[in-house]
Amino acid sequence: MSPIDWICPLLAIDADAFNHGGTPEFAAISAVALRHNDISNTLSTAPDRFEPIHRRDVNGDIDPRPWCQGFYAAMQLRLSAWAPLLDAANVNHGLLLPILLHSRDDQHADHRRRGSSYRLRLSQEK
């Protein structure tokens, strides 16, 4: 996927910002690209040195929701590519369930009550 296809939606800026250096939008694009390249380099050369940054809740526990919501937002960019894993009949469907459950906006939902009947409505790819 081209950087323009994911950086602009991430930052909620127009793709034309790639063409105009010296703007705040271009500075944001550059910062994201540099961070992305740094993470990619670390994962490629020294994966044991990588330490993800996670938000913590008031008790100090890791809050997985922001990461999962970001992952889900990225899935939306190419939802058709994720279709096989979104099919409940696929043996690997369960791999996405924790991410999908933590992607919900309602922070206080009791997911244990929902059991296996819990389903997310996924929008169709544009």
mmCIF file of N, CA and C in Angstrom:
data_model
loop_
_atom_site.group_PDB
_atom_site.id
_atom_site.type_symbol
_atom_site.label_atom_id
_atom_site.label_comp_id
_atom_site.label_asym_id
_atom_site.label_seq_id
_atom_site.Cartn_x
_atom_site.Cartn_y
_atom_site.Cartn_z
ATOM 1 N N MET A 1 0.854 -1.169 0.000
ATOM 2 C CA MET A 1 0.000 0.000 0.000
ATOM 3 C C MET A 1 0.900 1.232 0.000
ATOM 4 N N SER A 2 0.560 2.144 -0.835
ATOM 5 C CA SER A 2 1.324 3.382 -0.943
ATOM 6 C C SER A 2 1.166 4.226 0.322
ATOM 7 N N PRO A 3 2.220 4.899 0.764
ATOM 8 C CA PRO A 3 2.108 5.758 1.953
ATOM 9 C C PRO A 3 0.984 6.789 1.855
ATOM 10 N N ILE A 4 0.754 7.322 0.675
ATOM 11 C CA ILE A 4 -0.303 8.319 0.514
ATOM 12 C C ILE A 4 -1.679 7.720 0.829
ATOM 13 N N ASP A 5 -1.823 6.404 0.609
ATOM 14 C CA ASP A 5 -3.109 5.739 0.833
ATOM 15 C C ASP A 5 -3.432 5.519 2.303
ATOM 16 N N TRP A 6 -2.422 5.544 3.173
ATOM 17 C CA TRP A 6 -2.724 5.345 4.597
ATOM 18 C C TRP A 6 -2.344 6.540 5.463
ATOM 19 N N ILE A 7 -1.339 7.310 5.070
ATOM 20 C CA ILE A 7 -0.947 8.457 5.899
ATOM 21 C C ILE A 7 -2.012 9.544 5.878
ATOM 22 N N CYS A 8 -2.557 9.834 4.696
ATOM 23 C CA CYS A 8 -3.570 10.903 4.619
ATOM 24 C C CYS A 8 -4.827 10.569 5.423
ATOM 25 N N PRO A 9 -5.396 9.363 5.301
ATOM 26 C CA PRO A 9 -6.536 9.045 6.172
ATOM 27 C C PRO A 9 -6.174 9.066 7.658
ATOM 28 N N LEU A 10 -4.977 8.598 7.994
ATOM 29 C CA LEU A 10 -4.527 8.614 9.384
ATOM 30 C C LEU A 10 -4.537 10.025 9.951
ATOM 31 N N LEU A 11 -4.050 10.976 9.165
ATOM 32 C CA LEU A 11 -3.943 12.366 9.617
ATOM 33 C C LEU A 11 -5.164 13.208 9.261
ATOM 34 N N ALA A 12 -6.108 12.610 8.541
ATOM 35 C CA ALA A 12 -7.316 13.324 8.085
ATOM 36 C C ALA A 12 -6.946 14.565 7.276
ATOM 37 N N ILE A 13 -6.019 14.366 6.338
ATOM 38 C CA ILE A 13 -5.620 15.465 5.463
ATOM 39 C C ILE A 13 -5.764 15.037 4.010
ATOM 40 N N ASP A 14 -5.858 16.019 3.132
ATOM 41 C CA ASP A 14 -5.996 15.775 1.708
ATOM 42 C C ASP A 14 -4.681 15.240 1.141
ATOM 43 N N ALA A 15 -4.779 14.338 0.192
ATOM 44 C CA ALA A 15 -3.589 13.745 -0.419
ATOM 45 C C ALA A 15 -2.714 14.788 -1.107
ATOM 46 N N ASP A 16 -3.295 15.908 -1.483
ATOM 47 C CA ASP A 16 -2.532 16.975 -2.136
ATOM 48 C C ASP A 16 -1.453 17.548 -1.211
ATOM 49 N N ALA A 17 -1.583 17.318 0.087
ATOM 50 C CA ALA A 17 -0.588 17.825 1.042
ATOM 51 C C ALA A 17 0.796 17.244 0.767
ATOM 52 N N PHE A 18 0.859 16.069 0.117
ATOM 53 C CA PHE A 18 2.141 15.477 -0.254
ATOM 54 C C PHE A 18 2.911 16.364 -1.228
ATOM 55 N N ASN A 19 2.196 17.219 -1.940
ATOM 56 C CA ASN A 19 2.808 18.046 -2.985
ATOM 57 C C ASN A 19 3.259 19.421 -2.514
ATOM 58 N N HIS A 20 3.047 19.735 -1.247
ATOM 59 C CA HIS A 20 3.329 21.084 -0.762
ATOM 60 C C HIS A 20 4.226 21.045 0.473
ATOM 61 N N GLY A 21 5.536 21.071 0.255
ATOM 62 C CA GLY A 21 6.482 21.102 1.365
ATOM 63 C C GLY A 21 6.378 22.414 2.122
ATOM 64 N N GLY A 22 6.808 22.405 3.367
ATOM 65 C CA GLY A 22 6.815 23.620 4.175
ATOM 66 C C GLY A 22 5.504 23.939 4.853
ATOM 67 N N THR A 23 4.512 23.069 4.716
ATOM 68 C CA THR A 23 3.223 23.295 5.378
ATOM 69 C C THR A 23 3.146 22.436 6.635
ATOM 70 N N PRO A 24 2.255 22.784 7.564
ATOM 71 C CA PRO A 24 2.077 21.930 8.753
ATOM 72 C C PRO A 24 1.638 20.511 8.370
ATOM 73 N N GLU A 25 0.823 20.408 7.339
ATOM 74 C CA GLU A 25 0.368 19.088 6.897
ATOM 75 C C GLU A 25 1.542 18.244 6.398
ATOM 76 N N PHE A 26 2.423 18.880 5.620
ATOM 77 C CA PHE A 26 3.584 18.160 5.103
ATOM 78 C C PHE A 26 4.520 17.760 6.244
ATOM 79 N N ALA A 27 4.658 18.626 7.242
ATOM 80 C CA ALA A 27 5.482 18.297 8.412
ATOM 81 C C ALA A 27 4.908 17.084 9.140
ATOM 82 N N ALA A 28 3.579 17.008 9.241
ATOM 83 C CA ALA A 28 2.935 15.860 9.889
ATOM 84 C C ALA A 28 3.177 14.590 9.078
ATOM 85 N N ILE A 29 3.042 14.704 7.764
ATOM 86 C CA ILE A 29 3.306 13.559 6.887
ATOM 87 C C ILE A 29 4.741 13.075 7.083
ATOM 88 N N SER A 30 5.676 13.997 7.097
ATOM 89 C CA SER A 30 7.092 13.648 7.269
ATOM 90 C C SER A 30 7.338 12.962 8.604
ATOM 91 N N ALA A 31 6.731 13.479 9.655
ATOM 92 C CA ALA A 31 6.912 12.887 10.988
ATOM 93 C C ALA A 31 6.388 11.457 11.024
ATOM 94 N N VAL A 32 5.215 11.234 10.436
ATOM 95 C CA VAL A 32 4.640 9.884 10.414
ATOM 96 C C VAL A 32 5.519 8.954 9.580
ATOM 97 N N ALA A 33 5.961 9.421 8.426
ATOM 98 C CA ALA A 33 6.804 8.589 7.560
ATOM 99 C C ALA A 33 8.121 8.234 8.247
ATOM 100 N N LEU A 34 8.733 9.196 8.921
ATOM 101 C CA LEU A 34 9.986 8.922 9.632
ATOM 102 C C LEU A 34 9.780 7.900 10.746
ATOM 103 N N ARG A 35 8.692 8.047 11.499
ATOM 104 C CA ARG A 35 8.402 7.094 12.586
ATOM 105 C C ARG A 35 8.132 5.702 12.017
ATOM 106 N N HIS A 36 7.364 5.652 10.944
ATOM 107 C CA HIS A 36 7.066 4.378 10.288
ATOM 108 C C HIS A 36 8.357 3.695 9.837
ATOM 109 N N ASN A 37 9.243 4.461 9.206
ATOM 110 C CA ASN A 37 10.513 3.903 8.735
ATOM 111 C C ASN A 37 11.390 3.439 9.896
ATOM 112 N N ASP A 38 11.375 4.185 10.988
ATOM 113 C CA ASP A 38 12.152 3.809 12.169
ATOM 114 C C ASP A 38 11.654 2.486 12.751
ATOM 115 N N ILE A 39 10.334 2.358 12.865
ATOM 116 C CA ILE A 39 9.753 1.110 13.383
ATOM 117 C C ILE A 39 10.075 -0.042 12.439
ATOM 118 N N SER A 40 9.899 0.181 11.145
ATOM 119 C CA SER A 40 10.177 -0.853 10.154
ATOM 120 C C SER A 40 11.632 -1.304 10.223
ATOM 121 N N ASN A 41 12.530 -0.361 10.342
ATOM 122 C CA ASN A 41 13.955 -0.687 10.437
ATOM 123 C C ASN A 41 14.258 -1.498 11.697
ATOM 124 N N THR A 42 13.693 -1.092 12.814
ATOM 125 C CA THR A 42 13.921 -1.821 14.067
ATOM 126 C C THR A 42 13.375 -3.240 13.977
ATOM 127 N N LEU A 43 12.166 -3.395 13.434
ATOM 128 C CA LEU A 43 11.578 -4.730 13.311
ATOM 129 C C LEU A 43 12.379 -5.615 12.360
ATOM 130 N N SER A 44 13.006 -5.003 11.365
ATOM 131 C CA SER A 44 13.790 -5.766 10.390
ATOM 132 C C SER A 44 15.172 -6.146 10.907
ATOM 133 N N THR A 45 15.782 -5.269 11.676
ATOM 134 C CA THR A 45 17.175 -5.494 12.069
ATOM 135 C C THR A 45 17.360 -5.956 13.512
ATOM 136 N N ALA A 46 16.478 -5.542 14.391
ATOM 137 C CA ALA A 46 16.620 -5.897 15.811
ATOM 138 C C ALA A 46 15.242 -5.968 16.466
ATOM 139 N N PRO A 47 14.428 -6.938 16.062
ATOM 140 C CA PRO A 47 13.053 -6.987 16.567
ATOM 141 C C PRO A 47 12.942 -7.063 18.088
ATOM 142 N N ASP A 48 13.942 -7.614 18.752
ATOM 143 C CA ASP A 48 13.905 -7.715 20.213
ATOM 144 C C ASP A 48 14.047 -6.350 20.884
ATOM 145 N N ARG A 49 14.501 -5.343 20.152
ATOM 146 C CA ARG A 49 14.649 -3.992 20.704
ATOM 147 C C ARG A 49 13.366 -3.164 20.578
ATOM 148 N N PHE A 50 12.397 -3.662 19.810
ATOM 149 C CA PHE A 50 11.175 -2.892 19.601
ATOM 150 C C PHE A 50 10.294 -2.932 20.842
ATOM 151 N N GLU A 51 9.862 -1.780 21.268
ATOM 152 C CA GLU A 51 8.940 -1.673 22.396
ATOM 153 C C GLU A 51 7.758 -0.817 21.972
ATOM 154 N N PRO A 52 6.597 -1.442 21.781
ATOM 155 C CA PRO A 52 5.433 -0.655 21.369
ATOM 156 C C PRO A 52 5.015 0.324 22.463
ATOM 157 N N ILE A 53 4.410 1.401 22.049
ATOM 158 C CA ILE A 53 3.910 2.409 22.990
ATOM 159 C C ILE A 53 2.410 2.183 23.129
ATOM 160 N N HIS A 54 1.978 1.870 24.334
ATOM 161 C CA HIS A 54 0.557 1.639 24.590
ATOM 162 C C HIS A 54 0.054 2.622 25.635
ATOM 163 N N ARG A 55 -1.173 3.054 25.448
ATOM 164 C CA ARG A 55 -1.825 3.896 26.456
ATOM 165 C C ARG A 55 -2.135 3.028 27.671
ATOM 166 N N ARG A 56 -2.073 3.628 28.825
ATOM 167 C CA ARG A 56 -2.395 2.913 30.067
ATOM 168 C C ARG A 56 -3.648 3.515 30.682
ATOM 169 N N ASP A 57 -4.413 2.671 31.385
ATOM 170 C CA ASP A 57 -5.607 3.175 32.062
ATOM 171 C C ASP A 57 -5.225 3.707 33.444
ATOM 172 N N VAL A 58 -6.216 4.120 34.210
ATOM 173 C CA VAL A 58 -5.946 4.739 35.512
ATOM 174 C C VAL A 58 -5.258 3.788 36.487
ATOM 175 N N ASN A 59 -5.409 2.481 36.283
ATOM 176 C CA ASN A 59 -4.759 1.488 37.148
ATOM 177 C C ASN A 59 -3.360 1.118 36.668
ATOM 178 N N GLY A 60 -2.940 1.698 35.545
ATOM 179 C CA GLY A 60 -1.630 1.378 34.995
ATOM 180 C C GLY A 60 -1.635 0.201 34.039
ATOM 181 N N ASP A 61 -2.805 -0.398 33.828
ATOM 182 C CA ASP A 61 -2.907 -1.518 32.900
ATOM 183 C C ASP A 61 -2.924 -0.999 31.466
ATOM 184 N N ILE A 62 -2.415 -1.799 30.547
ATOM 185 C CA ILE A 62 -2.425 -1.416 29.135
ATOM 186 C C ILE A 62 -3.862 -1.361 28.640
ATOM 187 N N ASP A 63 -4.192 -0.270 27.957
ATOM 188 C CA ASP A 63 -5.504 -0.101 27.335
ATOM 189 C C ASP A 63 -5.346 -0.467 25.860
ATOM 190 N N PRO A 64 -5.858 -1.618 25.434
ATOM 191 C CA PRO A 64 -5.650 -2.049 24.048
ATOM 192 C C PRO A 64 -6.519 -1.314 23.029
ATOM 193 N N ARG A 65 -7.538 -0.585 23.498
ATOM 194 C CA ARG A 65 -8.505 0.013 22.568
ATOM 195 C C ARG A 65 -7.895 0.951 21.535
ATOM 196 N N PRO A 66 -7.038 1.895 21.885
ATOM 197 C CA PRO A 66 -6.513 2.790 20.842
ATOM 198 C C PRO A 66 -5.754 2.042 19.739
ATOM 199 N N TRP A 67 -4.943 1.061 20.124
ATOM 200 C CA TRP A 67 -4.211 0.293 19.120
ATOM 201 C C TRP A 67 -5.182 -0.488 18.245
ATOM 202 N N CYS A 68 -6.142 -1.159 18.867
ATOM 203 C CA CYS A 68 -7.108 -1.962 18.117
ATOM 204 C C CYS A 68 -7.964 -1.088 17.203
ATOM 205 N N GLN A 69 -8.365 0.072 17.686
ATOM 206 C CA GLN A 69 -9.156 0.978 16.855
ATOM 207 C C GLN A 69 -8.345 1.466 15.662
ATOM 208 N N GLY A 70 -7.064 1.723 15.859
ATOM 209 C CA GLY A 70 -6.204 2.107 14.746
ATOM 210 C C GLY A 70 -6.031 0.979 13.745
ATOM 211 N N PHE A 71 -5.874 -0.229 14.247
ATOM 212 C CA PHE A 71 -5.748 -1.396 13.374
ATOM 213 C C PHE A 71 -7.015 -1.570 12.555
ATOM 214 N N TYR A 72 -8.166 -1.440 13.227
ATOM 215 C CA TYR A 72 -9.449 -1.585 12.538
ATOM 216 C C TYR A 72 -9.623 -0.491 11.484
ATOM 217 N N ALA A 73 -9.226 0.726 11.804
ATOM 218 C CA ALA A 73 -9.310 1.822 10.825
ATOM 219 C C ALA A 73 -8.441 1.506 9.608
ATOM 220 N N ALA A 74 -7.275 0.928 9.835
ATOM 221 C CA ALA A 74 -6.406 0.548 8.717
ATOM 222 C C ALA A 74 -7.031 -0.580 7.903
ATOM 223 N N MET A 75 -7.708 -1.508 8.562
ATOM 224 C CA MET A 75 -8.406 -2.572 7.840
ATOM 225 C C MET A 75 -9.427 -1.986 6.876
ATOM 226 N N GLN A 76 -10.101 -0.935 7.302
ATOM 227 C CA GLN A 76 -11.144 -0.323 6.485
ATOM 228 C C GLN A 76 -10.606 0.203 5.153
ATOM 229 N N LEU A 77 -9.324 0.524 5.096
ATOM 230 C CA LEU A 77 -8.738 1.042 3.863
ATOM 231 C C LEU A 77 -8.726 -0.007 2.753
ATOM 232 N N ARG A 78 -8.628 -1.266 3.111
ATOM 233 C CA ARG A 78 -8.624 -2.375 2.143
ATOM 234 C C ARG A 78 -9.424 -3.546 2.722
ATOM 235 N N LEU A 79 -10.667 -3.281 3.047
ATOM 236 C CA LEU A 79 -11.487 -4.279 3.730
ATOM 237 C C LEU A 79 -11.620 -5.577 2.938
ATOM 238 N N SER A 80 -11.666 -5.487 1.616
ATOM 239 C CA SER A 80 -11.808 -6.710 0.819
ATOM 240 C C SER A 80 -10.627 -7.662 1.031
ATOM 241 N N ALA A 81 -9.459 -7.132 1.312
ATOM 242 C CA ALA A 81 -8.290 -7.984 1.566
ATOM 243 C C ALA A 81 -8.432 -8.757 2.876
ATOM 244 N N TRP A 82 -9.230 -8.226 3.783
ATOM 245 C CA TRP A 82 -9.437 -8.874 5.080
ATOM 246 C C TRP A 82 -10.644 -9.811 5.067
ATOM 247 N N ALA A 83 -11.394 -9.846 3.974
ATOM 248 C CA ALA A 83 -12.632 -10.626 3.901
ATOM 249 C C ALA A 83 -12.470 -12.074 4.364
ATOM 250 N N PRO A 84 -11.419 -12.781 3.961
ATOM 251 C CA PRO A 84 -11.303 -14.169 4.422
ATOM 252 C C PRO A 84 -11.275 -14.295 5.954
ATOM 253 N N LEU A 85 -10.595 -13.395 6.630
ATOM 254 C CA LEU A 85 -10.529 -13.478 8.093
ATOM 255 C C LEU A 85 -11.789 -12.954 8.766
ATOM 256 N N LEU A 86 -12.612 -12.216 8.033
ATOM 257 C CA LEU A 86 -13.860 -11.713 8.598
ATOM 258 C C LEU A 86 -14.984 -12.735 8.487
ATOM 259 N N ASP A 87 -14.756 -13.795 7.752
ATOM 260 C CA ASP A 87 -15.731 -14.868 7.590
ATOM 261 C C ASP A 87 -15.654 -15.784 8.812
ATOM 262 N N ALA A 88 -16.748 -15.857 9.554
ATOM 263 C CA ALA A 88 -16.771 -16.660 10.785
ATOM 264 C C ALA A 88 -16.487 -18.138 10.513
ATOM 265 N N ALA A 89 -16.701 -18.595 9.285
ATOM 266 C CA ALA A 89 -16.435 -19.992 8.948
ATOM 267 C C ALA A 89 -14.939 -20.261 8.750
ATOM 268 N N ASN A 90 -14.157 -19.224 8.596
ATOM 269 C CA ASN A 90 -12.710 -19.373 8.415
ATOM 270 C C ASN A 90 -12.085 -19.753 9.755
ATOM 271 N N VAL A 91 -11.256 -20.785 9.744
ATOM 272 C CA VAL A 91 -10.634 -21.268 10.973
ATOM 273 C C VAL A 91 -9.796 -20.182 11.655
ATOM 274 N N ASN A 92 -9.295 -19.221 10.896
ATOM 275 C CA ASN A 92 -8.462 -18.150 11.452
ATOM 276 C C ASN A 92 -9.249 -16.914 11.871
ATOM 277 N N HIS A 93 -10.553 -16.942 11.734
ATOM 278 C CA HIS A 93 -11.395 -15.793 12.095
ATOM 279 C C HIS A 93 -11.162 -15.370 13.551
ATOM 280 N N GLY A 94 -10.971 -16.326 14.416
ATOM 281 C CA GLY A 94 -10.775 -16.039 15.836
ATOM 282 C C GLY A 94 -9.554 -15.181 16.122
ATOM 283 N N LEU A 95 -8.592 -15.159 15.208
ATOM 284 C CA LEU A 95 -7.393 -14.343 15.408
ATOM 285 C C LEU A 95 -7.725 -12.855 15.447
ATOM 286 N N LEU A 96 -8.765 -12.447 14.712
ATOM 287 C CA LEU A 96 -9.148 -11.033 14.669
ATOM 288 C C LEU A 96 -10.111 -10.637 15.784
ATOM 289 N N LEU A 97 -10.780 -11.587 16.388
ATOM 290 C CA LEU A 97 -11.824 -11.255 17.365
ATOM 291 C C LEU A 97 -11.359 -10.348 18.503
ATOM 292 N N PRO A 98 -10.214 -10.593 19.134
ATOM 293 C CA PRO A 98 -9.805 -9.669 20.207
ATOM 294 C C PRO A 98 -9.640 -8.237 19.698
ATOM 295 N N ILE A 99 -9.087 -8.090 18.503
ATOM 296 C CA ILE A 99 -8.910 -6.749 17.935
ATOM 297 C C ILE A 99 -10.264 -6.117 17.660
ATOM 298 N N LEU A 100 -11.173 -6.882 17.051
ATOM 299 C CA LEU A 100 -12.496 -6.346 16.729
ATOM 300 C C LEU A 100 -13.275 -5.983 17.989
ATOM 301 N N LEU A 101 -13.178 -6.807 19.013
ATOM 302 C CA LEU A 101 -13.894 -6.518 20.260
ATOM 303 C C LEU A 101 -13.378 -5.244 20.917
ATOM 304 N N HIS A 102 -12.073 -5.054 20.908
ATOM 305 C CA HIS A 102 -11.499 -3.849 21.514
ATOM 306 C C HIS A 102 -11.616 -2.623 20.615
ATOM 307 N N SER A 103 -12.089 -2.819 19.384
ATOM 308 C CA SER A 103 -12.273 -1.693 18.462
ATOM 309 C C SER A 103 -13.590 -0.971 18.695
ATOM 310 N N ARG A 104 -14.429 -1.537 19.493
ATOM 311 C CA ARG A 104 -15.746 -0.938 19.733
ATOM 312 C C ARG A 104 -15.600 0.405 20.419
ATOM 313 N N ASP A 105 -16.504 1.312 20.080
ATOM 314 C CA ASP A 105 -16.484 2.645 20.681
ATOM 315 C C ASP A 105 -17.024 2.659 22.105
ATOM 316 N N ASP A 106 -17.967 1.767 22.401
ATOM 317 C CA ASP A 106 -18.563 1.768 23.737
ATOM 318 C C ASP A 106 -17.591 1.115 24.718
ATOM 319 N N GLN A 107 -16.925 1.942 25.495
ATOM 320 C CA GLN A 107 -15.847 1.495 26.370
ATOM 321 C C GLN A 107 -16.298 0.550 27.469
ATOM 322 N N HIS A 108 -17.530 0.650 27.869
ATOM 323 C CA HIS A 108 -17.967 -0.106 29.041
ATOM 324 C C HIS A 108 -18.873 -1.280 28.679
ATOM 325 N N ALA A 109 -18.873 -1.685 27.415
ATOM 326 C CA ALA A 109 -19.726 -2.802 27.006
ATOM 327 C C ALA A 109 -19.237 -4.084 27.672
ATOM 328 N N ASP A 110 -20.174 -4.900 28.089
ATOM 329 C CA ASP A 110 -19.824 -6.180 28.694
ATOM 330 C C ASP A 110 -19.797 -7.229 27.588
ATOM 331 N N HIS A 111 -18.638 -7.481 27.017
ATOM 332 C CA HIS A 111 -18.512 -8.395 25.899
ATOM 333 C C HIS A 111 -18.711 -9.849 26.318
ATOM 334 N N ARG A 112 -18.536 -10.167 27.589
ATOM 335 C CA ARG A 112 -18.714 -11.550 28.026
ATOM 336 C C ARG A 112 -20.163 -11.983 27.882
ATOM 337 N N ARG A 113 -21.114 -11.049 28.087
ATOM 338 C CA ARG A 113 -22.520 -11.398 27.965
ATOM 339 C C ARG A 113 -22.895 -11.707 26.522
ATOM 340 N N ARG A 114 -22.185 -11.139 25.572
ATOM 341 C CA ARG A 114 -22.549 -11.266 24.172
ATOM 342 C C ARG A 114 -22.221 -12.656 23.624
ATOM 343 N N GLY A 115 -21.207 -13.287 24.176
ATOM 344 C CA GLY A 115 -20.832 -14.628 23.757
ATOM 345 C C GLY A 115 -20.551 -14.730 22.271
ATOM 346 N N SER A 116 -20.794 -15.906 21.720
ATOM 347 C CA SER A 116 -20.460 -16.131 20.317
ATOM 348 C C SER A 116 -21.423 -15.444 19.363
ATOM 349 N N SER A 117 -22.550 -14.939 19.865
ATOM 350 C CA SER A 117 -23.499 -14.272 18.974
ATOM 351 C C SER A 117 -23.097 -12.839 18.671
ATOM 352 N N TYR A 118 -22.054 -12.360 19.331
ATOM 353 C CA TYR A 118 -21.607 -10.980 19.124
ATOM 354 C C TYR A 118 -21.053 -10.822 17.718
ATOM 355 N N ARG A 119 -21.532 -9.814 17.014
ATOM 356 C CA ARG A 119 -21.060 -9.540 15.659
ATOM 357 C C ARG A 119 -20.835 -8.044 15.486
ATOM 358 N N LEU A 120 -19.824 -7.701 14.756
ATOM 359 C CA LEU A 120 -19.602 -6.314 14.368
ATOM 360 C C LEU A 120 -20.147 -6.132 12.963
ATOM 361 N N ARG A 121 -20.779 -5.009 12.745
ATOM 362 C CA ARG A 121 -21.191 -4.695 11.384
ATOM 363 C C ARG A 121 -20.023 -4.002 10.704
ATOM 364 N N LEU A 122 -19.592 -4.576 9.634
ATOM 365 C CA LEU A 122 -18.452 -4.024 8.911
ATOM 366 C C LEU A 122 -18.956 -3.335 7.654
ATOM 367 N N SER A 123 -18.493 -2.136 7.447
ATOM 368 C CA SER A 123 -18.900 -1.411 6.248
ATOM 369 C C SER A 123 -18.211 -2.003 5.035
ATOM 370 N N GLN A 124 -18.826 -1.837 3.903
ATOM 371 C CA GLN A 124 -18.223 -2.329 2.672
ATOM 372 C C GLN A 124 -17.141 -1.370 2.224
ATOM 373 N N GLU A 125 -16.149 -1.931 1.565
ATOM 374 C CA GLU A 125 -15.053 -1.102 1.074
ATOM 375 C C GLU A 125 -15.581 -0.158 0.009
ATOM 376 N N LYS A 126 -15.075 1.069 0.044
ATOM 377 C CA LYS A 126 -15.509 2.082 -0.922
ATOM 378 C C LYS A 126 -15.113 1.719 -2.327
#
